[in-house]
Amino acid sequence: MIKIGILGGGSWGTAFASVVADREEVILYIRDKDEVDFLNKNNRNRDYLSDNKLSKNICASTSIEEVCKDKEIIINAIPTQATREVLYKAKEYISEDTIILNLSKGIEVSTMDRISEIVKDVLPNNPYVALSGPSHAEEVIKRLETSVVISSSNEELNKKLQERFNREYFRIYTNQDLIGVEFGGALKNVLAFGIGVARGLGVGDNAVAALITRGMYEMSKFVISLGGKYTTIYGLAGLGDLIVTATSKYSRNSFAGILFGKGYNLEEVEKEIGMAIEGIKTCEAVYEISKKLDIEMPISEEIYKMIYMNQDPNESVKKLMNREIKNEFNIDLQKNDVIWE
């Protein structure tokens, strides 16, 4: 009996299926019957990572019941904005002791919920764990060395899944700061889009380095204000993921930003990418939360204005460079705490 089902047969769902398939069988939920038939016949995902031969331990189905019923672990690889809808469809087939392992990164715009909060609404009694960190599917499926973090408040559960999915090429750390891990994975997409815009405008490496660094400062303020830990943002789920998403040739969010900076409109960007660009939607949620909680996030705010208020990207760069001059950090050395400005 197959013990693990994956909701979502996109690039990351497929790549993680290959990690699972090193040791056991796994079944992918894909809506398109032609895609399912192609994968089951050819051991390839026709639309994602198609150059890579998949293990015979991987199969696919259009039946959400077949993928979810009697499973020990259900892995969510559905884009954030569609996760709630798919989970509602799957709910009747998922038993309460099934572990939900989430791979998606983002904030649901309609509710401002993290994925863990969506799962709590739909499946209130199921154990939940998030996996995050710098892990482009294109490298994971080729077994290139990757390190990620698994997070829930239950360290025993974290260690259980760490042992289950750790591989020679796929190293897993644990972290009990679920808030920090989930928000880190969400915010890095927003910042990577903005950094891509800057690159599309033709800025130099100095500016990119500054945007990454000051972006980290914004991530830290946001995460701490919402109950997460500063240290998490300087770990794999924050700094690590931001670096790879802002600089990698595989990054959808960065490439989308580059196109936007070169003058493409959002419709043209989304058509060119052909997959979900989480940073665009998440940016709206980050903006609304930061305004509600009065968290100063100038880079994220300018990204929002470019996307949703049609502000000229060159104007955003000018505004960021001409903000009031100040200290980089304001630190109370006696308490050794950062006081955010």
Short mmCIF file of C-alpha atoms in Angstrom, two decimals:
data_model
loop_
_atom_site.label_atom_id
_atom_site.label_comp_id
_atom_site.label_asym_id
_atom_site.label_seq_id
_atom_site.Cartn_x
_atom_site.Cartn_y
_atom_site.Cartn_z
CA MET A 1 0.00 0.00 0.00
CA ILE A 2 1.28 3.49 -0.91
CA LYS A 3 1.62 5.49 2.31
CA ILE A 4 2.36 8.95 0.86
CA GLY A 5 0.23 11.09 -1.44
CA ILE A 6 1.19 14.43 -2.97
CA LEU A 7 -1.36 17.07 -3.89
CA GLY A 8 0.06 18.88 -6.89
CA GLY A 9 2.12 17.60 -9.78
CA GLY A 10 4.00 20.80 -10.62
CA SER A 11 7.76 21.14 -10.57
CA TRP A 12 8.23 21.10 -6.78
CA GLY A 13 5.68 18.37 -6.18
CA THR A 14 7.39 16.25 -8.83
CA ALA A 15 10.89 16.94 -7.51
CA PHE A 16 9.91 16.09 -3.93
CA ALA A 17 8.20 12.95 -5.17
CA SER A 18 11.61 11.92 -6.51
CA VAL A 19 13.08 12.39 -3.02
CA VAL A 20 10.35 10.23 -1.49
CA ALA A 21 10.71 7.62 -4.24
CA ASP A 22 14.30 6.89 -3.26
CA ARG A 23 12.88 4.72 -0.50
CA GLU A 24 9.14 4.19 -1.00
CA GLU A 25 6.22 4.55 -3.37
CA VAL A 26 4.35 7.83 -3.79
CA ILE A 27 1.28 8.93 -5.74
CA LEU A 28 0.75 12.40 -7.26
CA TYR A 29 -2.60 14.14 -7.66
CA ILE A 30 -2.79 15.77 -11.12
CA ARG A 31 -6.10 17.02 -12.52
CA ASP A 32 -5.37 16.51 -16.23
CA LYS A 33 -5.97 12.90 -17.34
CA ASP A 34 -3.63 13.16 -20.34
CA GLU A 35 -0.82 14.30 -18.06
CA VAL A 36 -1.52 11.42 -15.65
CA ASP A 37 -1.57 8.85 -18.45
CA PHE A 38 1.69 10.24 -19.87
CA LEU A 39 3.46 10.07 -16.51
CA ASN A 40 2.27 6.57 -15.70
CA LYS A 41 3.28 5.28 -19.14
CA ASN A 42 6.58 7.12 -19.64
CA ASN A 43 7.83 7.81 -16.09
CA ARG A 44 8.09 11.51 -16.95
CA ASN A 45 6.08 14.58 -16.05
CA ARG A 46 5.10 15.92 -19.47
CA ASP A 47 4.75 19.57 -18.37
CA TYR A 48 7.31 19.98 -15.57
CA LEU A 49 10.94 18.85 -15.42
CA SER A 50 10.19 16.75 -18.48
CA ASP A 51 13.85 16.00 -19.24
CA ASN A 52 14.14 13.96 -16.05
CA LYS A 53 13.24 10.27 -15.93
CA LEU A 54 11.20 9.51 -12.82
CA SER A 55 11.44 6.51 -10.54
CA LYS A 56 9.01 3.65 -11.08
CA ASN A 57 8.02 4.29 -7.45
CA ILE A 58 6.14 7.40 -8.65
CA CYS A 59 2.66 7.18 -10.13
CA ALA A 60 -0.14 9.70 -10.68
CA SER A 61 -3.93 9.84 -10.50
CA THR A 62 -6.77 12.24 -11.26
CA SER A 63 -8.63 10.82 -8.26
CA ILE A 64 -8.19 12.91 -5.14
CA GLU A 65 -9.68 10.00 -3.18
CA GLU A 66 -7.02 7.58 -4.42
CA VAL A 67 -4.24 10.03 -3.55
CA CYS A 68 -5.52 10.88 -0.06
CA LYS A 69 -7.35 7.86 1.34
CA ASP A 70 -5.55 5.65 3.88
CA LYS A 71 -2.31 7.66 3.66
CA GLU A 72 0.16 8.14 6.49
CA ILE A 73 1.39 11.45 5.02
CA ILE A 74 -0.24 13.90 2.61
CA ILE A 75 2.15 16.41 1.06
CA ASN A 76 0.72 19.73 -0.12
CA ALA A 77 2.38 21.19 -3.21
CA ILE A 78 -0.62 23.22 -4.42
CA PRO A 79 -0.02 26.97 -4.98
CA THR A 80 -1.03 28.96 -1.90
CA GLN A 81 -4.09 30.69 -3.32
CA ALA A 82 -5.62 27.36 -4.39
CA THR A 83 -4.65 25.30 -1.32
CA ARG A 84 -7.86 25.83 0.65
CA GLU A 85 -10.08 24.79 -2.27
CA VAL A 86 -8.13 21.58 -2.91
CA LEU A 87 -8.01 20.65 0.78
CA TYR A 88 -11.79 21.01 1.05
CA LYS A 89 -12.13 18.56 -1.85
CA ALA A 90 -9.69 16.17 -0.18
CA LYS A 91 -11.02 16.53 3.37
CA GLU A 92 -13.46 13.62 3.36
CA TYR A 93 -10.69 11.20 2.36
CA ILE A 94 -8.05 12.30 4.90
CA SER A 95 -8.09 10.63 8.30
CA GLU A 96 -7.33 12.70 11.40
CA ASP A 97 -4.04 10.94 12.11
CA THR A 98 -2.64 11.69 8.64
CA ILE A 99 0.32 14.07 8.77
CA ILE A 100 0.11 17.11 6.48
CA LEU A 101 3.51 18.14 5.16
CA ASN A 102 3.41 21.47 3.34
CA LEU A 103 5.81 22.50 0.56
CA SER A 104 4.03 25.66 -0.64
CA LYS A 105 5.11 29.18 0.34
CA GLY A 106 2.89 32.21 0.60
CA ILE A 107 0.03 34.01 2.35
CA GLU A 108 -3.61 33.57 1.34
CA VAL A 109 -4.73 37.01 0.17
CA SER A 110 -8.43 36.62 0.99
CA THR A 111 -7.77 35.79 4.66
CA MET A 112 -4.13 36.80 5.31
CA ASP A 113 -3.61 33.21 6.57
CA ARG A 114 -0.41 31.22 6.45
CA ILE A 115 -0.68 27.68 5.04
CA SER A 116 -0.72 26.22 8.56
CA GLU A 117 -3.74 28.37 9.38
CA ILE A 118 -5.53 27.23 6.21
CA VAL A 119 -4.88 23.61 7.14
CA LYS A 120 -6.07 24.28 10.70
CA ASP A 121 -9.36 25.62 9.33
CA VAL A 122 -9.97 22.69 6.97
CA LEU A 123 -8.30 19.84 8.87
CA PRO A 124 -8.27 21.04 12.50
CA ASN A 125 -7.06 17.79 14.07
CA ASN A 126 -4.30 16.77 11.67
CA PRO A 127 -0.61 17.09 12.59
CA TYR A 128 1.01 19.77 10.41
CA VAL A 129 4.64 20.36 9.37
CA ALA A 130 6.15 22.85 6.93
CA LEU A 131 9.22 22.26 4.77
CA SER A 132 11.07 25.34 3.52
CA GLY A 133 14.46 26.62 2.45
CA PRO A 134 16.55 27.10 -0.71
CA SER A 135 15.39 24.18 -2.83
CA HIS A 136 14.82 24.76 -6.52
CA ALA A 137 13.10 21.73 -8.02
CA GLU A 138 15.43 21.73 -11.03
CA GLU A 139 18.38 20.92 -8.75
CA VAL A 140 16.63 18.63 -6.27
CA ILE A 141 15.44 16.27 -9.01
CA LYS A 142 19.04 16.00 -10.25
CA ARG A 143 20.13 15.17 -6.70
CA LEU A 144 22.32 18.24 -6.39
CA GLU A 145 23.17 18.97 -2.76
CA THR A 146 20.34 20.83 -0.98
CA SER A 147 19.64 21.79 2.64
CA VAL A 148 16.19 22.66 3.96
CA VAL A 149 14.34 23.00 7.26
CA ILE A 150 11.29 21.18 8.63
CA SER A 151 9.15 23.04 11.13
CA SER A 152 6.31 22.53 13.57
CA SER A 153 5.89 23.20 17.28
CA ASN A 154 6.25 19.44 17.88
CA GLU A 155 9.96 18.60 17.83
CA GLU A 156 9.26 14.86 18.01
CA LEU A 157 7.21 15.14 14.82
CA ASN A 158 9.91 17.28 13.21
CA LYS A 159 12.53 14.63 13.93
CA LYS A 160 10.27 11.86 12.65
CA LEU A 161 9.93 13.52 9.25
CA GLN A 162 13.56 14.61 9.25
CA GLU A 163 14.60 10.96 9.51
CA ARG A 164 11.96 9.90 6.96
CA PHE A 165 13.03 12.28 4.18
CA ASN A 166 16.69 13.11 4.87
CA ARG A 167 18.92 11.91 2.04
CA GLU A 168 22.61 11.95 1.18
CA TYR A 169 21.93 14.86 -1.19
CA PHE A 170 18.92 16.34 0.67
CA ARG A 171 19.87 17.47 4.18
CA ILE A 172 17.07 18.42 6.58
CA TYR A 173 17.36 20.54 9.73
CA THR A 174 14.56 21.05 12.27
CA ASN A 175 13.17 24.33 13.62
CA GLN A 176 10.23 24.81 16.00
CA ASP A 177 9.56 28.41 14.89
CA LEU A 178 6.72 27.69 12.45
CA ILE A 179 5.70 31.36 12.22
CA GLY A 180 9.19 32.44 11.19
CA VAL A 181 9.65 29.57 8.74
CA GLU A 182 6.32 30.17 6.98
CA PHE A 183 6.62 33.94 6.80
CA GLY A 184 10.24 33.70 5.68
CA GLY A 185 9.20 31.48 2.78
CA ALA A 186 6.45 33.92 1.84
CA LEU A 187 8.34 37.21 2.07
CA LYS A 188 11.40 36.04 0.16
CA ASN A 189 9.22 35.65 -2.95
CA VAL A 190 8.06 39.25 -2.70
CA LEU A 191 11.59 40.56 -2.27
CA ALA A 192 12.97 38.34 -5.03
CA PHE A 193 10.40 39.80 -7.42
CA GLY A 194 11.45 43.33 -6.44
CA ILE A 195 15.14 42.50 -6.80
CA GLY A 196 14.34 41.06 -10.21
CA VAL A 197 12.66 44.33 -11.18
CA ALA A 198 15.81 46.22 -10.20
CA ARG A 199 17.93 43.90 -12.32
CA GLY A 200 15.53 44.36 -15.22
CA LEU A 201 16.05 48.11 -14.90
CA GLY A 202 19.79 47.57 -15.18
CA VAL A 203 21.04 48.31 -11.66
CA GLY A 204 24.41 46.93 -10.63
CA ASP A 205 25.55 44.28 -8.17
CA ASN A 206 25.94 46.89 -5.43
CA ALA A 207 22.22 47.66 -5.53
CA VAL A 208 21.25 43.99 -5.61
CA ALA A 209 23.39 43.29 -2.53
CA ALA A 210 21.83 46.26 -0.73
CA LEU A 211 18.30 45.13 -1.60
CA ILE A 212 18.99 41.62 -0.30
CA THR A 213 20.46 43.00 2.93
CA ARG A 214 17.80 45.61 3.59
CA GLY A 215 15.18 43.10 2.51
CA MET A 216 16.39 40.82 5.27
CA TYR A 217 15.92 43.69 7.71
CA GLU A 218 12.31 44.05 6.57
CA MET A 219 11.71 40.32 6.85
CA SER A 220 13.06 40.38 10.41
CA LYS A 221 10.79 43.27 11.45
CA PHE A 222 7.76 41.58 9.94
CA VAL A 223 8.42 38.14 11.42
CA ILE A 224 9.21 39.42 14.91
CA SER A 225 6.11 41.62 14.92
CA LEU A 226 4.00 38.53 14.19
CA GLY A 227 5.59 36.31 16.83
CA GLY A 228 8.44 34.63 14.95
CA LYS A 229 12.12 34.55 15.81
CA TYR A 230 14.92 36.74 14.51
CA THR A 231 17.27 33.76 14.23
CA THR A 232 14.91 31.91 11.86
CA ILE A 233 15.12 34.72 9.31
CA TYR A 234 18.90 34.37 9.23
CA GLY A 235 18.59 30.64 8.63
CA LEU A 236 17.64 28.48 5.66
CA ALA A 237 13.98 29.57 5.61
CA GLY A 238 14.93 33.25 5.44
CA LEU A 239 18.37 34.29 4.25
CA GLY A 240 19.08 31.01 2.48
CA ASP A 241 15.84 31.02 0.54
CA LEU A 242 16.07 34.73 -0.29
CA ILE A 243 19.57 34.36 -1.74
CA VAL A 244 18.61 31.51 -4.05
CA THR A 245 15.27 33.03 -5.08
CA ALA A 246 16.81 36.43 -5.79
CA THR A 247 19.83 35.15 -7.73
CA SER A 248 19.08 31.76 -9.33
CA LYS A 249 18.38 31.25 -13.01
CA TYR A 250 15.61 28.86 -11.92
CA SER A 251 13.69 31.46 -9.89
CA ARG A 252 10.23 32.24 -11.27
CA ASN A 253 9.79 35.22 -8.96
CA SER A 254 13.11 36.78 -9.90
CA PHE A 255 12.62 36.19 -13.62
CA ALA A 256 9.11 37.64 -13.42
CA GLY A 257 10.57 40.74 -11.78
CA ILE A 258 13.24 41.05 -14.47
CA LEU A 259 10.57 40.96 -17.18
CA PHE A 260 8.48 43.51 -15.29
CA GLY A 261 11.51 45.80 -14.95
CA LYS A 262 12.07 45.53 -18.70
CA GLY A 263 8.59 46.83 -19.39
CA TYR A 264 6.38 43.74 -19.57
CA ASN A 265 2.95 44.16 -17.98
CA LEU A 266 1.70 41.59 -15.45
CA GLU A 267 -0.40 39.70 -17.98
CA GLU A 268 2.60 39.37 -20.28
CA VAL A 269 4.82 38.30 -17.36
CA GLU A 270 2.41 35.57 -16.23
CA LYS A 271 2.02 34.30 -19.80
CA GLU A 272 5.79 34.14 -20.25
CA ILE A 273 6.38 32.31 -16.94
CA GLY A 274 3.49 29.88 -17.34
CA MET A 275 3.40 28.96 -13.64
CA ALA A 276 2.20 30.56 -10.39
CA ILE A 277 4.26 33.58 -9.33
CA GLU A 278 3.69 33.49 -5.58
CA GLY A 279 5.46 36.80 -4.88
CA ILE A 280 2.89 38.84 -6.81
CA LYS A 281 -0.10 37.66 -4.77
CA THR A 282 1.80 37.46 -1.49
CA CYS A 283 2.92 41.07 -1.92
CA GLU A 284 -0.67 42.23 -1.49
CA ALA A 285 -1.03 40.31 1.76
CA VAL A 286 2.32 41.53 3.12
CA TYR A 287 1.37 45.13 2.34
CA GLU A 288 -2.01 44.86 4.08
CA ILE A 289 -0.54 43.20 7.18
CA SER A 290 2.34 45.69 7.45
CA LYS A 291 -0.06 48.64 7.23
CA LYS A 292 -2.41 47.13 9.80
CA LEU A 293 0.43 46.53 12.27
CA ASP A 294 2.34 49.71 11.37
CA ILE A 295 5.51 47.87 10.30
CA GLU A 296 7.74 50.09 8.17
CA MET A 297 8.69 48.08 5.06
CA PRO A 298 9.80 50.53 2.35
CA ILE A 299 11.08 47.96 -0.17
CA SER A 300 7.96 45.80 0.06
CA GLU A 301 5.76 48.89 -0.13
CA GLU A 302 7.43 50.05 -3.33
CA ILE A 303 7.02 46.56 -4.83
CA TYR A 304 3.32 46.72 -3.97
CA LYS A 305 2.98 50.15 -5.59
CA MET A 306 4.67 48.92 -8.76
CA ILE A 307 2.37 45.90 -9.04
CA TYR A 308 -0.95 47.25 -7.80
CA MET A 309 -0.75 51.04 -8.24
CA ASN A 310 1.10 51.15 -11.59
CA GLN A 311 3.98 53.13 -10.15
CA ASP A 312 6.95 53.48 -12.49
CA PRO A 313 9.73 51.13 -11.25
CA ASN A 314 12.31 53.88 -11.83
CA GLU A 315 10.32 56.09 -9.48
CA SER A 316 10.42 53.36 -6.82
CA VAL A 317 14.21 53.12 -7.07
CA LYS A 318 14.49 56.91 -6.75
CA LYS A 319 12.23 56.97 -3.68
CA LEU A 320 14.20 54.21 -1.94
CA MET A 321 17.53 55.93 -2.60
CA ASN A 322 16.25 59.30 -1.34
CA ARG A 323 14.68 58.22 1.94
CA GLU A 324 15.68 60.07 5.09
CA ILE A 325 19.27 59.23 6.07
CA LYS A 326 19.64 57.28 9.35
CA ASN A 327 21.64 54.70 11.28
CA GLU A 328 21.60 51.22 9.78
CA PHE A 329 20.46 49.74 13.13
CA ASN A 330 19.44 51.15 16.48
CA ILE A 331 20.71 48.74 19.14
CA ASP A 332 20.32 48.78 22.91
CA LEU A 333 23.63 47.16 23.86
CA GLN A 334 22.54 46.50 27.45
CA LYS A 335 19.61 44.35 26.30
CA ASN A 336 21.33 43.26 23.09
CA ASP A 337 18.00 43.69 21.31
CA VAL A 338 17.33 45.34 18.00
CA ILE A 339 14.96 48.29 18.21
CA TRP A 340 13.28 48.54 14.84
CA GLU A 341 13.02 51.92 13.13
#
